[in-house]
Coordinates of C-alpha atoms in Angstrom, one line a residue:
Chain A
M1116 CA 0.0 0.0 0.0
S1117 CA 2.3 2.8 -1.2
T1118 CA 1.8 6.2 -2.9
L1119 CA 3.4 7.8 -5.9
I1120 CA 3.2 11.6 -5.9
L1121 CA 3.6 13.6 -9.1
A1122 CA 5.9 16.6 -8.2
E1123 CA 5.0 20.0 -9.7
H1124 CA 7.9 22.2 -10.7
D1125 CA 9.4 24.5 -13.2
N1126 CA 12.5 22.4 -13.7
A1127 CA 14.3 24.6 -11.1
H1128 CA 12.0 24.8 -8.0
L1129 CA 9.6 22.4 -6.4
N1130 CA 6.2 23.9 -6.1
P1131 CA 5.2 24.2 -2.4
A1132 CA 1.8 22.5 -3.3
T1133 CA 3.7 19.2 -3.7
A1134 CA 4.7 19.2 0.0
K1135 CA 0.9 19.6 0.8
A1136 CA 0.1 16.5 -1.2
V1137 CA 2.9 14.6 0.6
F1138 CA 1.4 15.7 3.9
A1139 CA -2.0 14.3 2.9
A1140 CA -0.4 11.1 1.7
A1141 CA 1.3 10.7 5.0
Q1142 CA -2.1 10.7 6.6
W1143 CA -3.4 7.7 4.7
G1144 CA -0.1 5.9 5.3
G1145 CA 2.1 3.5 3.5
G1146 CA 5.4 4.4 1.8
I1147 CA 5.6 7.5 -0.3
D1148 CA 7.7 7.9 -3.5
I1149 CA 7.8 11.1 -5.6
L1150 CA 8.1 11.3 -9.3
V1151 CA 10.0 14.3 -10.7
A1152 CA 9.6 14.3 -14.5
G1153 CA 11.2 17.2 -16.3
H1154 CA 14.3 18.4 -18.0
N1155 CA 17.5 19.5 -16.2
C1156 CA 15.5 19.1 -13.0
A1157 CA 18.1 17.8 -10.5
A1158 CA 17.5 20.7 -8.1
V1159 CA 13.8 19.7 -7.9
A1160 CA 14.7 16.1 -7.1
E1161 CA 17.0 17.3 -4.4
A1162 CA 14.3 19.4 -2.9
A1163 CA 11.8 16.6 -3.0
A1164 CA 14.2 14.2 -1.4
K1165 CA 14.4 16.5 1.7
L1166 CA 10.7 16.1 2.5
D1167 CA 10.2 13.9 5.6
G1168 CA 9.1 10.3 5.2
I1169 CA 9.9 9.9 1.5
N1170 CA 11.1 6.4 0.5
K1171 CA 12.7 7.5 -2.8
V1172 CA 12.5 10.1 -5.5
L1173 CA 12.2 8.9 -9.1
V1174 CA 13.8 11.3 -11.6
L1175 CA 12.9 11.2 -15.3
D1176 CA 15.1 13.8 -17.0
D1177 CA 14.1 14.1 -20.6
A1178 CA 13.2 17.0 -22.9
A1179 CA 9.8 15.3 -23.6
Y1180 CA 8.7 16.2 -20.0
Q1181 CA 10.1 19.8 -19.9
H1182 CA 6.8 21.6 -20.1
G1183 CA 4.6 19.3 -17.9
M1184 CA 2.3 18.3 -20.7
A1185 CA -0.5 15.9 -19.7
E1186 CA 0.0 13.3 -22.4
P1187 CA 3.6 12.2 -21.7
L1188 CA 3.2 12.6 -17.9
S1189 CA 0.1 10.4 -17.8
A1190 CA 1.8 7.7 -19.9
V1191 CA 4.7 7.6 -17.3
L1192 CA 2.4 7.5 -14.4
V1193 CA 0.4 4.6 -15.9
H1194 CA 3.7 2.8 -16.6
L1195 CA 4.7 3.2 -12.9
A1196 CA 1.2 2.5 -11.5
P1197 CA 1.5 -1.3 -11.0
S1198 CA 3.9 -0.7 -8.0
Y1199 CA 1.5 1.7 -6.2
T1200 CA -1.9 1.7 -4.6
Y1201 CA -2.3 5.5 -4.6
I1202 CA -1.3 8.0 -7.3
A1203 CA -1.7 11.6 -6.1
A1204 CA -0.9 15.2 -6.9
A1205 CA -1.9 18.6 -5.7
A1206 CA -5.2 20.0 -7.1
T1207 CA -3.5 22.9 -8.9
S1208 CA -4.1 23.7 -12.6
F1209 CA -1.1 21.3 -13.3
G1210 CA -2.6 18.4 -11.2
K1211 CA -6.1 18.9 -12.4
N1212 CA -4.8 18.7 -16.0
V1213 CA -2.8 15.5 -15.7
M1214 CA -4.5 13.3 -13.1
P1215 CA -7.9 12.6 -14.6
R1216 CA -6.1 11.4 -17.7
V1217 CA -4.1 9.0 -15.5
A1218 CA -7.3 7.8 -13.8
A1219 CA -9.1 7.1 -17.0
L1220 CA -6.2 5.2 -18.5
L1221 CA -6.2 3.0 -15.3
D1222 CA -10.0 2.7 -15.6
V1223 CA -10.7 4.2 -12.2
M1224 CA -12.5 7.2 -10.9
Q1225 CA -10.5 10.1 -9.5
V1226 CA -11.3 11.6 -6.1
S1227 CA -10.9 15.3 -6.9
D1228 CA -9.7 18.1 -4.6
I1229 CA -9.9 16.3 -1.2
T1230 CA -9.9 18.5 1.9
K1231 CA -9.7 15.8 4.6
V1232 CA -8.5 12.2 5.0
V1233 CA -11.1 10.3 7.1
N1234 CA -9.4 6.9 6.8
P1235 CA -7.1 5.4 4.2
T1236 CA -9.9 4.9 1.7
T1237 CA -12.4 7.6 2.7
F1238 CA -12.0 11.3 2.0
E1239 CA -14.0 14.5 2.3
R1240 CA -14.4 16.9 -0.6
P1241 CA -16.5 20.0 -1.2
I1242 CA -19.2 20.1 -3.9
Y1243 CA -21.5 22.9 -5.1
A1244 CA -18.9 25.6 -4.7
G1245 CA -18.4 24.6 -1.1
G1246 CA -22.1 24.6 -0.4
A1247 CA -21.9 21.0 0.7
V1248 CA -19.2 18.5 1.8
Q1249 CA -19.2 14.9 0.5
T1250 CA -17.7 12.0 2.3
I1251 CA -16.4 9.6 -0.4
E1252 CA -15.2 6.0 -0.1
A1253 CA -13.0 4.8 -2.9
K1254 CA -13.4 1.0 -3.5
S1255 CA -11.2 0.5 -6.5
E1256 CA -7.8 -1.3 -6.3
K1257 CA -6.0 1.9 -7.4
I1258 CA -6.9 5.2 -5.9
V1259 CA -6.2 8.4 -7.8
V1260 CA -6.4 11.5 -5.7
T1261 CA -5.9 15.3 -6.1
V1262 CA -5.3 17.2 -2.9
R1263 CA -6.6 20.7 -2.2
A1264 CA -3.4 22.4 -1.1
S1265 CA -5.0 25.0 1.1
A1266 CA -6.6 22.3 3.3
F1267 CA -3.4 20.6 4.4
D1268 CA -0.1 21.6 6.1
S1269 CA 3.2 21.2 4.3
Q1270 CA 5.2 18.1 4.9
P1271 CA 8.2 19.3 6.8
E1272 CA 11.8 18.5 5.9
G1273 CA 13.2 15.3 7.4
G1274 CA 16.6 14.4 8.9
S1275 CA 18.4 12.8 6.0
P1276 CA 17.4 13.1 2.3
A1277 CA 15.8 10.1 0.5
P1278 CA 17.7 8.3 -2.2
V1279 CA 17.2 9.7 -5.8
E1280 CA 16.9 7.1 -8.5
A1281 CA 17.0 8.0 -12.3
I1282 CA 14.5 6.3 -14.5
S1283 CA 13.8 6.4 -18.2
F1284 CA 10.6 6.1 -20.2
D1285 CA 10.0 6.7 -23.9
A1286 CA 6.9 8.9 -24.1
P1287 CA 4.6 8.2 -27.1
A1288 CA 5.0 10.6 -30.1
P1289 CA 3.3 13.9 -29.1
K1290 CA 0.0 15.0 -30.7
A1291 CA 0.2 18.3 -28.8
R1292 CA 3.1 20.7 -28.8
F1293 CA 4.1 23.4 -26.3
V1294 CA 4.2 26.8 -27.9
S1295 CA 4.8 29.4 -25.2
R1296 CA 4.1 30.4 -21.6
E1297 CA 3.6 33.9 -20.4
S1298 CA 3.8 34.7 -16.7
A1299 CA 1.3 37.2 -15.2
G1300 CA 4.2 38.9 -13.4
G1301 CA 4.0 40.2 -9.9
T1302 CA 6.7 40.1 -7.2
G1303 CA 4.8 39.5 -4.0
P1304 CA 4.2 36.1 -2.2
D1305 CA 2.4 33.4 -4.1
L1306 CA -1.4 33.7 -3.8
A1307 CA -2.1 30.0 -3.1
T1308 CA 0.4 29.8 -0.2
A1309 CA 0.5 33.4 1.2
R1310 CA 0.0 33.9 4.9
V1311 CA -2.0 37.1 4.2
V1312 CA -4.2 37.8 1.1
V1313 CA -5.6 41.3 0.2
S1314 CA -8.3 40.9 -2.3
G1315 CA -10.3 43.6 -4.3
G1316 CA -13.6 43.6 -6.1
R1317 CA -15.7 45.5 -8.5
A1318 CA -16.0 48.5 -6.2
L1319 CA -12.3 49.4 -6.9
G1320 CA -13.6 50.9 -10.1
S1321 CA -10.5 50.8 -12.3
K1322 CA -7.2 49.0 -12.6
E1323 CA -5.4 52.2 -11.5
Q1324 CA -7.5 52.5 -8.3
F1325 CA -7.1 48.7 -7.7
D1326 CA -3.3 49.1 -7.8
S1327 CA -3.0 52.4 -6.0
L1328 CA -5.3 51.4 -3.1
L1329 CA -4.4 47.7 -2.6
T1330 CA -0.7 47.4 -3.5
P1331 CA 0.5 49.6 -0.6
L1332 CA -1.7 47.6 1.8
A1333 CA -0.4 44.3 0.5
E1334 CA 3.2 45.5 0.8
K1335 CA 2.6 46.6 4.4
L1336 CA 1.2 43.2 5.2
N1337 CA 3.6 41.2 3.0
A1338 CA 0.4 39.9 1.4
A1339 CA -0.4 38.3 -2.0
L1340 CA -3.0 40.2 -4.0
G1341 CA -6.2 38.5 -5.0
A1342 CA -9.4 39.6 -6.8
S1343 CA -13.0 38.7 -7.3
R1344 CA -14.3 37.5 -10.6
A1345 CA -16.0 40.8 -11.2
A1346 CA -12.6 42.6 -10.8
V1347 CA -10.9 40.2 -13.1
D1348 CA -13.6 40.4 -15.8
S1349 CA -13.5 44.2 -15.6
G1350 CA -9.7 44.1 -16.3
Y1351 CA -8.7 45.5 -12.9
A1352 CA -6.5 42.4 -12.1
P1353 CA -5.0 39.5 -14.1
N1354 CA -7.1 36.3 -14.2
D1355 CA -4.7 34.2 -12.2
W1356 CA -5.4 36.5 -9.2
Q1357 CA -9.0 35.3 -9.1
V1358 CA -10.1 33.7 -5.9
G1359 CA -13.2 31.5 -6.0
Q1360 CA -14.7 28.3 -7.2
T1361 CA -13.4 28.8 -10.7
G1362 CA -10.1 30.4 -9.7
K1363 CA -7.8 29.7 -6.7
V1364 CA -8.9 28.4 -3.4
V1365 CA -6.9 30.0 -0.6
A1366 CA -6.9 29.6 3.2
P1367 CA -4.5 32.2 4.6
D1368 CA -4.2 33.3 8.2
L1369 CA -5.7 36.7 7.2
Y1370 CA -7.9 37.5 4.2
V1371 CA -8.8 41.1 3.7
A1372 CA -11.7 41.6 1.2
V1373 CA -12.0 45.1 -0.1
G1374 CA -15.1 46.2 -2.1
I1375 CA -16.2 42.6 -2.6
S1376 CA -19.9 41.8 -2.1
G1377 CA -19.2 38.1 -1.5
A1378 CA -21.0 36.1 -4.2
I1379 CA -21.1 32.3 -3.4
Q1380 CA -18.6 31.7 -6.2
H1381 CA -16.1 33.9 -4.4
L1382 CA -16.8 32.6 -0.9
A1383 CA -16.0 29.1 -2.1
G1384 CA -12.5 30.2 -2.7
M1385 CA -11.7 31.9 0.7
K1386 CA -14.2 31.0 3.4
N1387 CA -11.7 28.6 5.1
S1388 CA -9.4 31.5 5.8
K1389 CA -8.5 31.7 9.5
V1390 CA -9.5 35.4 9.9
I1391 CA -11.6 37.3 7.4
V1392 CA -11.8 41.1 7.3
A1393 CA -14.3 42.7 5.0
I1394 CA -14.4 46.4 4.1
D1395 CA -17.4 47.5 2.0
K1396 CA -19.8 50.4 1.9
D1397 CA -22.9 48.2 1.6
P1398 CA -23.9 46.9 5.1
E1399 CA -26.1 44.2 3.4
A1400 CA -23.2 42.7 1.4
P1401 CA -23.1 38.9 2.0
I1402 CA -19.4 39.0 2.7
F1403 CA -20.2 40.4 6.2
K1404 CA -21.9 37.0 7.0
V1405 CA -18.5 35.2 6.8
A1406 CA -16.3 38.1 8.0
D1407 CA -14.8 37.9 11.5
Y1408 CA -14.4 41.7 11.4
G1409 CA -16.5 43.8 9.2
L1410 CA -16.2 47.6 8.6
V1411 CA -18.9 49.4 6.7
A1412 CA -17.0 52.3 5.1
D1413 CA -15.9 54.1 1.9
I1414 CA -13.0 51.9 0.8
F1415 CA -11.2 54.9 -0.7
E1416 CA -11.0 56.5 2.7
A1417 CA -10.7 53.4 5.0
V1418 CA -8.0 51.5 3.0
P1419 CA -5.4 54.3 2.9
E1420 CA -6.1 54.9 6.6
L1421 CA -5.6 51.2 7.4
T1422 CA -2.4 51.1 5.4
E1423 CA -1.2 54.2 7.3
K1424 CA -2.0 52.7 10.7
L1425 CA -0.4 49.3 10.2
Chain B
M1202 CA -15.4 20.2 -39.5
K1203 CA -17.7 18.6 -37.0
I1204 CA -17.8 19.7 -33.4
L1205 CA -19.3 17.8 -30.5
V1206 CA -20.3 19.7 -27.4
P1207 CA -21.3 17.7 -24.3
V1208 CA -23.6 19.7 -21.9
K1209 CA -24.9 19.0 -18.4
R1210 CA -28.1 19.9 -16.7
V1211 CA -27.3 21.2 -13.2
L1212 CA -28.9 23.2 -10.4
D1213 CA -28.9 26.8 -11.5
A1214 CA -25.9 28.7 -10.4
N1215 CA -28.0 31.3 -8.6
V1216 CA -29.9 28.9 -6.5
A1217 CA -28.6 28.5 -2.9
V1218 CA -27.7 24.8 -2.2
R1219 CA -29.5 23.1 0.7
V1220 CA -28.3 19.7 2.0
K1221 CA -31.0 17.1 2.7
P1222 CA -31.4 16.6 6.5
D1223 CA -30.8 12.8 6.2
G1224 CA -27.4 13.4 4.6
S1225 CA -28.3 11.6 1.4
G1226 CA -27.5 14.5 -0.9
V1227 CA -28.6 18.0 -1.8
E1228 CA -32.2 19.1 -2.4
L1229 CA -33.0 19.3 -6.2
A1230 CA -36.8 18.7 -6.3
N1231 CA -38.7 21.7 -7.8
L1232 CA -35.6 23.8 -8.0
K1233 CA -34.5 25.7 -11.2
M1234 CA -32.1 23.6 -13.3
S1235 CA -30.0 25.1 -16.1
M1236 CA -27.2 24.3 -18.5
N1237 CA -23.8 24.2 -16.6
P1238 CA -22.3 27.7 -17.2
F1239 CA -19.0 26.3 -18.5
D1240 CA -20.9 24.3 -21.1
E1241 CA -22.7 27.4 -22.3
I1242 CA -19.3 28.8 -23.0
A1243 CA -18.4 25.6 -24.9
V1244 CA -21.6 25.9 -27.0
E1245 CA -20.9 29.5 -27.7
E1246 CA -17.4 28.7 -28.9
A1247 CA -18.6 25.9 -31.2
V1248 CA -21.4 28.1 -32.6
K1249 CA -18.9 30.9 -33.3
L1250 CA -16.6 28.5 -35.2
R1251 CA -19.6 27.5 -37.2
E1252 CA -20.6 31.1 -37.9
A1253 CA -17.0 31.8 -39.0
G1254 CA -17.2 28.9 -41.5
T1255 CA -14.6 26.8 -39.7
A1256 CA -17.1 24.2 -38.5
S1257 CA -19.9 22.7 -40.6
E1258 CA -21.9 21.1 -37.9
V1259 CA -22.3 21.5 -34.1
I1260 CA -23.9 18.6 -32.2
V1261 CA -24.9 19.0 -28.5
V1262 CA -25.0 15.8 -26.4
S1263 CA -26.3 15.4 -22.9
I1264 CA -26.4 12.4 -20.6
G1265 CA -29.1 12.4 -18.0
P1266 CA -32.9 12.1 -17.3
A1267 CA -35.7 13.1 -19.8
Q1268 CA -35.5 16.7 -18.6
A1269 CA -32.0 17.0 -20.0
A1270 CA -33.8 17.5 -23.3
D1271 CA -34.6 21.0 -22.1
T1272 CA -30.8 21.6 -21.7
L1273 CA -30.2 20.3 -25.2
R1274 CA -33.0 22.6 -26.6
S1275 CA -31.2 25.6 -25.0
G1276 CA -28.0 24.5 -26.9
L1277 CA -30.0 24.2 -30.1
A1278 CA -31.5 27.7 -29.5
M1279 CA -28.0 29.1 -29.2
G1280 CA -27.2 27.7 -32.6
A1281 CA -26.3 24.0 -32.4
D1282 CA -27.6 22.0 -35.4
R1283 CA -28.8 18.8 -33.7
A1284 CA -28.8 17.0 -30.3
I1285 CA -28.3 13.6 -28.8
L1286 CA -29.8 12.7 -25.4
V1287 CA -28.3 9.6 -23.8
K1288 CA -31.1 8.8 -21.3
T1289 CA -30.4 7.5 -17.8
E1290 CA -32.1 8.0 -14.4
D1291 CA -28.8 7.3 -12.6
A1292 CA -26.3 10.0 -11.6
L1293 CA -23.2 8.9 -13.5
E1294 CA -19.6 9.5 -12.5
P1295 CA -17.3 11.4 -14.9
L1296 CA -15.6 8.1 -16.0
A1297 CA -18.9 6.6 -17.1
I1298 CA -19.8 9.9 -18.8
A1299 CA -16.4 9.8 -20.6
K1300 CA -17.0 6.3 -21.7
I1301 CA -20.4 7.2 -23.2
L1302 CA -18.9 10.2 -24.9
K1303 CA -16.2 8.1 -26.3
H1304 CA -18.9 5.9 -27.9
I1305 CA -20.7 9.0 -29.3
A1306 CA -17.4 10.2 -30.7
G1307 CA -16.9 6.8 -32.3
T1308 CA -20.3 7.0 -34.2
E1309 CA -20.2 10.8 -35.0
A1310 CA -16.5 11.1 -35.7
P1311 CA -16.1 14.8 -34.6
D1312 CA -12.9 16.7 -35.3
L1313 CA -13.2 18.6 -32.1
V1314 CA -14.9 18.1 -28.7
I1315 CA -15.4 21.3 -26.8
M1316 CA -16.8 21.0 -23.2
G1317 CA -16.9 22.8 -19.9
K1318 CA -13.9 22.5 -17.6
Q1319 CA -16.1 21.5 -14.7
A1320 CA -19.7 21.1 -13.7
I1321 CA -20.8 23.4 -10.9
D1322 CA -22.6 20.6 -9.0
D1323 CA -19.9 17.9 -8.5
D1324 CA -17.0 20.3 -9.1
C1325 CA -15.0 17.3 -10.4
N1326 CA -13.0 18.8 -13.4
Q1327 CA -12.4 15.4 -14.9
T1328 CA -14.6 14.4 -17.8
A1329 CA -12.8 16.2 -20.6
Q1330 CA -9.4 14.9 -19.5
M1331 CA -10.8 11.4 -19.2
L1332 CA -12.5 11.5 -22.6
S1333 CA -9.3 12.7 -24.2
A1334 CA -7.4 9.8 -22.5
L1335 CA -9.9 7.2 -23.6
L1336 CA -9.8 8.4 -27.2
D1337 CA -6.0 8.9 -27.2
W1338 CA -6.6 12.4 -28.5
P1339 CA -4.5 15.4 -27.3
Q1340 CA -6.1 17.7 -24.7
A1341 CA -6.1 21.4 -24.0
M1342 CA -7.8 22.1 -20.7
F1343 CA -9.0 25.5 -19.3
A1344 CA -9.0 27.3 -22.6
S1345 CA -9.2 31.1 -22.9
K1346 CA -8.5 31.3 -26.6
V1347 CA -9.1 28.8 -29.5
E1348 CA -7.8 29.2 -33.0
V1349 CA -8.4 26.5 -35.7
S1350 CA -6.1 26.4 -38.7
G1351 CA -6.2 23.4 -41.1
Q1352 CA -5.5 20.2 -39.3
S1353 CA -4.4 21.8 -36.1
V1354 CA -5.8 23.9 -33.3
T1355 CA -3.9 26.4 -31.2
V1356 CA -5.2 26.9 -27.6
T1357 CA -4.3 29.4 -24.9
R1358 CA -4.8 27.9 -21.5
E1359 CA -5.3 29.5 -18.1
I1360 CA -2.7 28.1 -15.7
D1361 CA -1.6 29.1 -12.2
G1362 CA 0.7 32.0 -12.7
G1363 CA -0.3 33.0 -16.2
L1364 CA -1.2 31.6 -19.6
E1365 CA 0.2 28.7 -21.7
T1366 CA -0.3 28.2 -25.4
L1367 CA -0.4 24.7 -27.0
E1368 CA -0.8 23.5 -30.6
M1369 CA -2.7 20.2 -31.1
D1370 CA -3.3 17.9 -34.0
L1371 CA -7.0 17.3 -34.7
P1372 CA -9.0 15.5 -33.5
A1373 CA -8.6 16.9 -30.0
V1374 CA -10.5 17.7 -26.8
I1375 CA -10.8 21.2 -25.4
S1376 CA -12.3 22.3 -22.1
T1377 CA -13.5 25.9 -21.6
D1378 CA -12.5 28.4 -18.9
L1379 CA -14.6 31.4 -18.0
R1380 CA -12.8 34.0 -20.1
L1381 CA -13.1 32.1 -23.4
N1382 CA -16.2 34.1 -24.4
I1383 CA -19.5 35.5 -23.2
P1384 CA -22.3 33.1 -24.2
R1385 CA -25.2 34.7 -26.1
Y1386 CA -28.8 34.7 -25.0
A1387 CA -31.1 32.7 -27.3
S1388 CA -33.7 34.9 -29.0
L1389 CA -37.4 33.9 -28.9
P1390 CA -37.4 33.1 -32.7
N1391 CA -34.4 30.9 -32.2
V1392 CA -36.0 29.2 -29.2
M1393 CA -39.0 28.4 -31.4
K1394 CA -36.8 27.2 -34.2
A1395 CA -34.9 24.9 -31.8
K1396 CA -38.1 23.0 -31.1
K1397 CA -38.0 21.7 -34.7
K1398 CA -34.3 20.7 -34.8
P1399 CA -33.5 17.0 -34.5
L1400 CA -33.1 15.4 -31.1
E1401 CA -32.1 11.8 -31.1
E1402 CA -32.7 9.7 -27.9
I1403 CA -30.5 6.7 -26.9
A1404 CA -30.9 4.6 -23.8
A1405 CA -27.6 4.6 -21.8
E1406 CA -28.2 0.9 -20.9
S1407 CA -28.3 0.0 -24.6
L1408 CA -24.7 0.9 -25.2
G1409 CA -23.2 -2.1 -23.4
I1410 CA -20.9 0.2 -21.3
S1411 CA -20.4 -0.5 -17.5
L1412 CA -21.9 2.5 -15.8
A1413 CA -21.7 1.3 -12.2
P1414 CA -20.2 3.8 -9.8
Q1415 CA -16.7 3.2 -8.4
L1416 CA -16.9 5.7 -5.6
H1417 CA -19.3 5.3 -2.7
V1418 CA -20.9 8.5 -1.4
V1419 CA -21.0 7.9 2.4
A1420 CA -22.7 11.2 3.3
T1421 CA -23.4 14.7 2.2
N1422 CA -23.2 17.3 4.9
P1423 CA -23.5 21.1 5.2
P1424 CA -20.0 22.8 5.4
P1425 CA -18.9 23.7 8.9
E1426 CA -20.3 27.0 9.9
R1427 CA -18.0 30.0 10.8
K1428 CA -18.6 31.5 14.2
P1429 CA -20.4 34.8 13.9
G1430 CA -18.2 37.8 13.4
A1431 CA -18.3 41.3 14.7
M1432 CA -18.8 44.7 13.0
V1433 CA -16.3 47.4 14.0
D1434 CA -17.0 51.1 13.6
S1435 CA -13.6 52.5 12.7
V1436 CA -10.2 51.6 11.2
D1437 CA -8.6 52.1 14.6
A1438 CA -11.0 49.5 16.1
L1439 CA -10.2 47.1 13.3
V1440 CA -6.4 47.4 13.8
E1441 CA -6.9 47.0 17.5
K1442 CA -9.0 43.8 17.1
L1443 CA -6.5 42.3 14.6
K1444 CA -3.6 42.9 16.9
S1445 CA -5.1 42.0 20.3
E1446 CA -8.0 39.6 19.6
A1447 CA -7.2 37.8 16.4
R1448 CA -3.4 38.2 16.8
V1449 CA -2.7 38.1 13.1
L1450 CA -0.7 41.3 12.9

């Protein structure tokens, strides 16, 4: 009963979400191996080997895996699957892309986006944008799981690094080709893992006002910037800042919602934050129902004052 | 070029979800059901490709109860040419749905399948990836831009941290993200016309595909409630609370 975890990385750094998936796997128990498939990715394998409780790290270093495409990665995972009971990854856009393909090739259902391990075959996961929580028992011989990173701690580093083993696998001829990737930019902490998130909504009114009001506050709090769907659709913020059912799910220690009404779609992405602060001029806004501290005020006065007083 | 668009009938996005007191599921009786919002985006994209002359036929397919015919009629009213309803009273898992869609792709031979990235009821985000795996076709998930040229399609995808562009050989599977397009409203004349468009019915059981669920839903519960918060009347009071009470600063 062992687990293979697909590492997420950019060939240089291990994505912190992978350590969350390892933490979840440690809860259902059994040995844990990590697969690092990429190109010139030795540093990633080293970082993965440091995580506590890892048996070994399998490294597949080949240009075919450089861009994390779903087709070659799913072929490798299916090739390695006979040695494992569980195949898991973090439920990031990377994990969501690859893992259902693996599950289908193994003819098993995937358990998506788990938020809790009840016992080794039973998991909790939210449905209906977090409006309900399902308890799911997987009865298949192989269990394919994606792990909601914000619901688990990070697996800490252990005493001595796990052994790293090079493997090879010839991926099938590609029918899809990587063309380019463009980063959204931004220099602050990563939204998915930040301790503090400052998020803006439609009430910010323009991209300029979004930036001038929220950037200084985020800098003061060393926070990542987030946005509601309305703010993204209006062009105030790039789309990978979107917090919600269809964007990122975050659970920071402190979430500051500025000018966000609190549509159910948005709440699904942030309502498990430890402390929620809402600032909005509409006292009836649904965001105040989930906020620990609510302030009814003009955001254009209250936010600069807050930034000043921190 | 032929495009297949799978659509799902789900609880309308604007209806508040209530969990049944016995934990057996969520309340769906007598509530408004609609086409899954991501699927509307998929229909819109397919219809746009047809209007541009890139596609020659758009087929919408839904798997579900008799009422899913309404969802298909909505797709026809948006501009799809014909519809297929695979009828079943059981709630099927994404893998079973993908197997049925593979069968339909086998008989219809589409060049492109465009479908929503996830259904807003089960929030699984699996079916498109699974279908692409079963067909051994390339996949481009979470698309925000689609450009077809000859025998290939270029897709820009929304990923964590930005955008990624892929080029795929046809046939291929694409799943839609929110920013791909804004779906049109069906006009009344088009709603009337849609009633006359062909809608073929197939019984799911007749396909000889194993549809038995693999996952057992033990219980469905309401999410844990947050303890009630407090309103503060000034920025000073807020800072004070965050420092001394919440201790997050």
